[in-house]
Amino acid sequence: MAVAIIRILNNSPTMNFISGDVLIIIFILFITRLPQSFSTTEAIQPSLTRLDSKRLSPSVQESAAKAVLGRLLPTHLLSFHFKIVSKDVCGGQGCFLIENYDGPTENGPEILIKGTTAVEIASGLHWYIKYFCGAHVSWDKTGGVQLASVPKPGSLPLVKDGGVLIQRPVPWNYYQNVVTSSYSYVWWDWERWEKEIDWMALQGINLPLAFSGQEAIWQKVFMGFNISMEDLNDFFGGPAFLAWARMGNLHTWGGPLSKNWLKQQLVLQKKILSRMVELGMTPVLPSFSGNVPAALKTIFPTANITRLGDWNTVDGDPHWCCTYLLNPSDPLFVEIGEAFIKMQIKEYGDVTDIYNCDTFNENSPPTNDTIYISSLGAAVYKAMSNGDKDAVWLMQGWLFYSDSTFWKPPQMKALLHSVPVGKMIVLDLFADVKPIWATSSQFYGTPYVWCLLHNFGGNIEMYGTLDAISSGPVDARISKNSTMVGVGMCMEGIEQNPVVYELMSEMAFRKEKVQVLTYTHRRYGKSVQQIKEAWAILYHTVYNCTDGIADHNIDFIVKFPDWDPSINFGSRPSKLNSMHTFRLRTRSRRFSFQERSSDLPQAHLWYSTHEVVSALKLFLAAGNDLAGSLTYRYDLVDLTRQVLSKLANQVYLDAINAFRRKDVKALNIHSQKFIQLIKDIDVLLASDDNFLLGTWLESAKLLAENPSEMRQYEWNARTQVTMWFDTTPTNQSKLHDYANKFWSGLLEGYYLPRASSYFSYLSKSLEKNESFKLVEWRKQWISFSNKWQAGLELYPVKAQGNFLTIAKALFDKYLS
């Protein structure tokens, strides 16, 4: 057998790329991949056991869980008693138990919560206040917590005799996307991070990505390879674009990074990791994927370093594009990768064995030869395991969907089987819409995590697939030969659609399908009939999309079409749904979720707008009962925004059709209505401080330590949510509006001038009986955008106006 394998390898056309060490690894892997009888759980059990052994003492974890309670419900700090128990109590699984406290309760504990880690204890606390007290926990920017329904200390509801035992059906609950750090976390300080980690613990998340501060680690590592800080200034991106610089999509854009930033983020990362570990979480740290500074090619001229193709620049500008990739087959790859892992351990301590690497995301290997692909995978793993002998490779499985023409079964197997059994975990990233596990024989025996993707670019859009979320993880787990080992949330941006994330988090503890029955009562703290009826409508419309299209918000207010409407829309390449989220090293092609063939642009619409208008009417009718509720305020503003935004899509199309009929009067009527809708929605959003541009900009400036950093950070913040990437005088960024936001200030200050100038050019072309001057409009608009991105004008950070009065007035104005 061994002789046969060696003979095959020697005859392989890719042998000149593969080192002797890698050949040995491939042979060992072949042996370890022979048919075996143990289950997936048994395959990962050694890793689970080692990770359990790394956890801090029960007293530390109990104190950490108590601190979460103190920040959530400080009035009830003495009402609960927490205790860490072994997995033996839970049948070998992670679990929590809720019992009545057996002992004196006067001014003392009433409820005892036990858990295998502090995360399980916090999850048990959340479960108790949720199902026994009718409370609700969501992000502050989605209305925050509803705790008014929790009885006073001394009056907490008792649980039934025997208590409540909830076991995890799968070991892991994963959290974050590799770009969430840029779309959501980039301007966070420790105070905001502390709230997020508390939220994670309450939701049962025990496997969070921890990517902050890695540039400081890379600086230390690359210094050991004679790379200077000046070289790194051309390598790192700016704060709001670090995710894509890390993935090799771009370099320099938005940079350079200051010494203050590097130091600040490293200190922050150490606090983040310390808190995660105190709570019993297993952080997922980054590893080396081959992305290197250009200077490395000069320092190591014989190294196998290639320059990659363009990634979404307007004209292939090398100042931003075409980064450098060190081939995993080069010995230097393992050397750098090992140094990076060891430097993280030196800085952070031995906090994890799980590392993320996505070398092949939309960056196909140069050949589909399976032995070559195996060698690359083996080299990536070797770099990890040389730095941490117990390393486990966590890989996003997006490539198997986005580049399915390359990743056929033989190539998938070659990559997935390039590491020992149990040493790779795949994130089935888009399982809520396009599950790969079902079409790949459970990733050909590789452990995977069933993930919800849901959000792109941090867009604000009411959208969900609740039935799929409730049934998908259950169906996957009980399927024949299942290799599912976790559930996860991989949204690009957070702080939207709280109902979706509450349900997805709960699936980490559910063995059967769940219905969202008590959500409205808990969300608002009371039962209101109109709200129940409204949510019944939303559940079956907005929150149960089944068309298989990824929902990247392209409503025309925030994603204004850049085209000449005298030409059929379908005759030009569509840029409406370009997907750039998880690319590491993309080729020149651009992936699109949905091909457009209509002669008019089409925004995503998957439900009856008439039904949702009815839901809004019911919401408004509940205003007298819920006017003081922050969760109601958020939901009403968001729902009104959703309805008016969809109305604006139709108004835009009415304007375009009027232009095509050469009806100047109708064009002006419809375009003015579109512009007025932008103004009115801006006023609506201004009534809730969770929909303000000002808070995003101010959070960026607060991290700055000098005026220069303040200007740079504000430019980063403004650019990400508008033009995103580079432009020319006559071409917008290919990624313009990818990270669009329905924020007050952004509508009035940015989207409104764009629409106004565009419709003005349309109207003039009809009045003068001449063709629409698209290029002239682009010049004006791009010039305006460049000035706005560099602007320093202030935007409000506090809500203005009465949300209920405004929402009712807008309903009467547009919908009655």
mmCIF file of N, CA and C in Angstrom, residues 141 183-184 186-188 239-240 261 689-704 709-722 739 741 743-747 749-750 787-798:
data_model
loop_
_atom_site.group_PDB
_atom_site.id
_atom_site.type_symbol
_atom_site.label_atom_id
_atom_site.label_comp_id
_atom_site.label_asym_id
_atom_site.label_seq_id
_atom_site.Cartn_x
_atom_site.Cartn_y
_atom_site.Cartn_z
ATOM 1 N N LYS A 141 -28.803 48.361 20.872
ATOM 2 C CA LYS A 141 -29.199 49.070 19.657
ATOM 3 C C LYS A 141 -30.404 48.441 18.965
ATOM 4 N N TYR A 183 -17.408 45.558 10.291
ATOM 5 C CA TYR A 183 -18.722 46.164 10.105
ATOM 6 C C TYR A 183 -19.400 46.555 11.418
ATOM 7 N N SER A 184 -19.070 45.879 12.508
ATOM 8 C CA SER A 184 -19.762 46.146 13.767
ATOM 9 C C SER A 184 -18.854 46.527 14.918
ATOM 10 N N VAL A 186 -15.552 47.569 15.010
ATOM 11 C CA VAL A 186 -14.315 48.297 14.767
ATOM 12 C C VAL A 186 -14.073 49.441 15.748
ATOM 13 N N TRP A 187 -15.114 50.161 16.160
ATOM 14 C CA TRP A 187 -14.914 51.330 17.023
ATOM 15 C C TRP A 187 -15.254 51.054 18.486
ATOM 16 N N TRP A 188 -15.350 49.795 18.869
ATOM 17 C CA TRP A 188 -15.739 49.476 20.233
ATOM 18 C C TRP A 188 -14.597 49.676 21.226
ATOM 19 N N PRO A 239 -8.478 51.106 9.914
ATOM 20 C CA PRO A 239 -9.284 50.428 10.934
ATOM 21 C C PRO A 239 -10.589 49.831 10.415
ATOM 22 N N ALA A 240 -11.311 50.551 9.564
ATOM 23 C CA ALA A 240 -12.605 50.064 9.088
ATOM 24 C C ALA A 240 -12.483 49.042 7.974
ATOM 25 N N TRP A 261 -2.936 52.848 17.655
ATOM 26 C CA TRP A 261 -3.960 51.848 17.323
ATOM 27 C C TRP A 261 -3.472 50.440 17.665
ATOM 28 N N ASP A 689 -32.534 56.771 18.938
ATOM 29 C CA ASP A 689 -31.085 56.957 18.879
ATOM 30 C C ASP A 689 -30.317 55.713 18.448
ATOM 31 N N ASN A 690 -31.035 54.647 18.115
ATOM 32 C CA ASN A 690 -30.389 53.456 17.568
ATOM 33 C C ASN A 690 -30.250 53.512 16.047
ATOM 34 N N PHE A 691 -30.755 54.570 15.433
ATOM 35 C CA PHE A 691 -30.700 54.711 13.978
ATOM 36 C C PHE A 691 -30.014 56.022 13.592
ATOM 37 N N LEU A 692 -28.909 56.360 14.242
ATOM 38 C CA LEU A 692 -28.252 57.638 14.016
ATOM 39 C C LEU A 692 -26.846 57.457 13.447
ATOM 40 N N LEU A 693 -26.540 58.176 12.387
ATOM 41 C CA LEU A 693 -25.183 58.207 11.847
ATOM 42 C C LEU A 693 -24.211 58.775 12.878
ATOM 43 N N GLY A 694 -24.657 59.760 13.632
ATOM 44 C CA GLY A 694 -23.782 60.448 14.565
ATOM 45 C C GLY A 694 -23.101 59.535 15.566
ATOM 46 N N THR A 695 -23.808 58.518 16.056
ATOM 47 C CA THR A 695 -23.200 57.624 17.053
ATOM 48 C C THR A 695 -22.063 56.811 16.448
ATOM 49 N N TRP A 696 -22.192 56.410 15.178
ATOM 50 C CA TRP A 696 -21.130 55.678 14.476
ATOM 51 C C TRP A 696 -19.891 56.554 14.315
ATOM 52 N N LEU A 697 -20.093 57.790 13.893
ATOM 53 C CA LEU A 697 -18.963 58.690 13.680
ATOM 54 C C LEU A 697 -18.295 59.074 14.996
ATOM 55 N N GLU A 698 -19.081 59.351 16.019
ATOM 56 C CA GLU A 698 -18.503 59.745 17.295
ATOM 57 C C GLU A 698 -17.738 58.599 17.945
ATOM 58 N N SER A 699 -18.223 57.371 17.797
ATOM 59 C CA SER A 699 -17.502 56.226 18.376
ATOM 60 C C SER A 699 -16.139 56.060 17.716
ATOM 61 N N ALA A 700 -16.060 56.375 16.418
ATOM 62 C CA ALA A 700 -14.768 56.317 15.734
ATOM 63 C C ALA A 700 -13.820 57.378 16.287
ATOM 64 N N LYS A 701 -14.314 58.593 16.429
ATOM 65 C CA LYS A 701 -13.456 59.692 16.894
ATOM 66 C C LYS A 701 -13.011 59.499 18.335
ATOM 67 N N LEU A 702 -13.838 58.842 19.141
ATOM 68 C CA LEU A 702 -13.486 58.653 20.551
ATOM 69 C C LEU A 702 -12.279 57.739 20.733
ATOM 70 N N LEU A 703 -11.974 56.896 19.747
ATOM 71 C CA LEU A 703 -10.805 56.018 19.850
ATOM 72 C C LEU A 703 -9.510 56.736 19.487
ATOM 73 N N ALA A 704 -9.635 57.896 18.846
ATOM 74 C CA ALA A 704 -8.446 58.631 18.407
ATOM 75 C C ALA A 704 -7.739 59.277 19.594
ATOM 76 N N GLU A 709 -5.357 61.187 13.922
ATOM 77 C CA GLU A 709 -6.104 59.936 14.020
ATOM 78 C C GLU A 709 -7.606 60.194 13.933
ATOM 79 N N MET A 710 -8.054 61.285 14.534
ATOM 80 C CA MET A 710 -9.482 61.593 14.521
ATOM 81 C C MET A 710 -9.993 61.774 13.090
ATOM 82 N N ARG A 711 -9.237 62.502 12.275
ATOM 83 C CA ARG A 711 -9.635 62.699 10.877
ATOM 84 C C ARG A 711 -9.598 61.391 10.103
ATOM 85 N N GLN A 712 -8.547 60.594 10.351
ATOM 86 C CA GLN A 712 -8.420 59.316 9.647
ATOM 87 C C GLN A 712 -9.550 58.368 10.020
ATOM 88 N N TYR A 713 -9.869 58.260 11.291
ATOM 89 C CA TYR A 713 -10.902 57.337 11.738
ATOM 90 C C TYR A 713 -12.276 57.762 11.232
ATOM 91 N N GLU A 714 -12.508 59.082 11.230
ATOM 92 C CA GLU A 714 -13.802 59.538 10.728
ATOM 93 C C GLU A 714 -13.921 59.263 9.230
ATOM 94 N N TRP A 715 -12.828 59.467 8.481
ATOM 95 C CA TRP A 715 -12.864 59.144 7.052
ATOM 96 C C TRP A 715 -13.151 57.658 6.851
ATOM 97 N N ASN A 716 -12.504 56.810 7.631
ATOM 98 C CA ASN A 716 -12.760 55.368 7.553
ATOM 99 C C ASN A 716 -14.228 55.066 7.807
ATOM 100 N N ALA A 717 -14.782 55.656 8.857
ATOM 101 C CA ALA A 717 -16.169 55.388 9.237
ATOM 102 C C ALA A 717 -17.133 55.866 8.159
ATOM 103 N N ARG A 718 -16.910 57.054 7.613
ATOM 104 C CA ARG A 718 -17.781 57.595 6.572
ATOM 105 C C ARG A 718 -17.667 56.795 5.276
ATOM 106 N N THR A 719 -16.449 56.422 4.928
ATOM 107 C CA THR A 719 -16.222 55.737 3.653
ATOM 108 C C THR A 719 -16.812 54.331 3.644
ATOM 109 N N GLN A 720 -16.655 53.609 4.746
ATOM 110 C CA GLN A 720 -17.165 52.229 4.767
ATOM 111 C C GLN A 720 -18.654 52.160 4.476
ATOM 112 N N VAL A 721 -19.445 53.068 5.029
ATOM 113 C CA VAL A 721 -20.894 52.988 4.883
ATOM 114 C C VAL A 721 -21.407 53.677 3.624
ATOM 115 N N THR A 722 -20.501 54.220 2.808
ATOM 116 C CA THR A 722 -20.930 54.909 1.587
ATOM 117 C C THR A 722 -20.220 54.328 0.365
ATOM 118 N N ALA A 739 -22.223 48.462 2.266
ATOM 119 C CA ALA A 739 -22.491 48.525 3.710
ATOM 120 C C ALA A 739 -23.493 49.629 4.018
ATOM 121 N N LYS A 741 -26.652 51.880 5.162
ATOM 122 C CA LYS A 741 -27.357 51.914 6.445
ATOM 123 C C LYS A 741 -28.561 52.848 6.366
ATOM 124 N N TRP A 743 -29.748 55.146 8.417
ATOM 125 C CA TRP A 743 -29.419 55.958 9.579
ATOM 126 C C TRP A 743 -29.819 57.402 9.312
ATOM 127 N N SER A 744 -30.453 58.023 10.289
ATOM 128 C CA SER A 744 -30.725 59.445 10.182
ATOM 129 C C SER A 744 -29.408 60.194 10.103
ATOM 130 N N GLY A 745 -29.346 61.157 9.224
ATOM 131 C CA GLY A 745 -28.098 61.858 8.956
ATOM 132 C C GLY A 745 -27.488 61.361 7.671
ATOM 133 N N LEU A 746 -27.429 60.053 7.500
ATOM 134 C CA LEU A 746 -26.920 59.473 6.256
ATOM 135 C C LEU A 746 -27.951 59.662 5.139
ATOM 136 N N LEU A 747 -29.231 59.541 5.468
ATOM 137 C CA LEU A 747 -30.261 59.760 4.457
ATOM 138 C C LEU A 747 -30.289 61.216 4.024
ATOM 139 N N GLY A 749 -28.054 63.640 4.615
ATOM 140 C CA GLY A 749 -26.778 64.230 4.224
ATOM 141 C C GLY A 749 -26.112 63.588 3.022
ATOM 142 N N TYR A 750 -26.490 62.349 2.677
ATOM 143 C CA TYR A 750 -25.782 61.630 1.609
ATOM 144 C C TYR A 750 -26.734 61.074 0.546
ATOM 145 N N LYS A 787 -15.951 64.666 -1.086
ATOM 146 C CA LYS A 787 -15.948 65.753 -0.096
ATOM 147 C C LYS A 787 -16.687 65.329 1.172
ATOM 148 N N TRP A 788 -17.797 64.615 1.010
ATOM 149 C CA TRP A 788 -18.563 64.183 2.190
ATOM 150 C C TRP A 788 -17.753 63.197 3.018
ATOM 151 N N GLN A 789 -17.067 62.277 2.346
ATOM 152 C CA GLN A 789 -16.268 61.280 3.070
ATOM 153 C C GLN A 789 -15.164 61.949 3.895
ATOM 154 N N ALA A 790 -14.648 63.041 3.392
ATOM 155 C CA ALA A 790 -13.585 63.768 4.103
ATOM 156 C C ALA A 790 -14.142 64.854 5.019
ATOM 157 N N GLY A 791 -15.458 64.946 5.099
ATOM 158 C CA GLY A 791 -16.092 66.002 5.868
ATOM 159 C C GLY A 791 -15.949 65.837 7.369
ATOM 160 N N LEU A 792 -16.224 66.923 8.088
ATOM 161 C CA LEU A 792 -16.106 66.927 9.546
ATOM 162 C C LEU A 792 -17.378 67.440 10.221
ATOM 163 N N GLU A 793 -18.451 67.648 9.430
ATOM 164 C CA GLU A 793 -19.670 68.178 10.018
ATOM 165 C C GLU A 793 -20.226 67.203 11.053
ATOM 166 N N LEU A 794 -20.837 67.747 12.073
ATOM 167 C CA LEU A 794 -21.354 66.940 13.173
ATOM 168 C C LEU A 794 -22.778 66.481 12.881
ATOM 169 N N TYR A 795 -23.110 65.307 13.382
ATOM 170 C CA TYR A 795 -24.460 64.762 13.271
ATOM 171 C C TYR A 795 -24.971 64.427 14.672
ATOM 172 N N PRO A 796 -26.276 64.536 14.897
ATOM 173 C CA PRO A 796 -26.833 64.296 16.242
ATOM 174 C C PRO A 796 -26.515 62.902 16.774
ATOM 175 N N VAL A 797 -26.377 62.826 18.088
ATOM 176 C CA VAL A 797 -26.161 61.539 18.762
ATOM 177 C C VAL A 797 -27.296 61.244 19.738
ATOM 178 N N LYS A 798 -28.300 62.111 19.768
ATOM 179 C CA LYS A 798 -29.460 61.914 20.625
ATOM 180 C C LYS A 798 -30.726 61.965 19.775
#
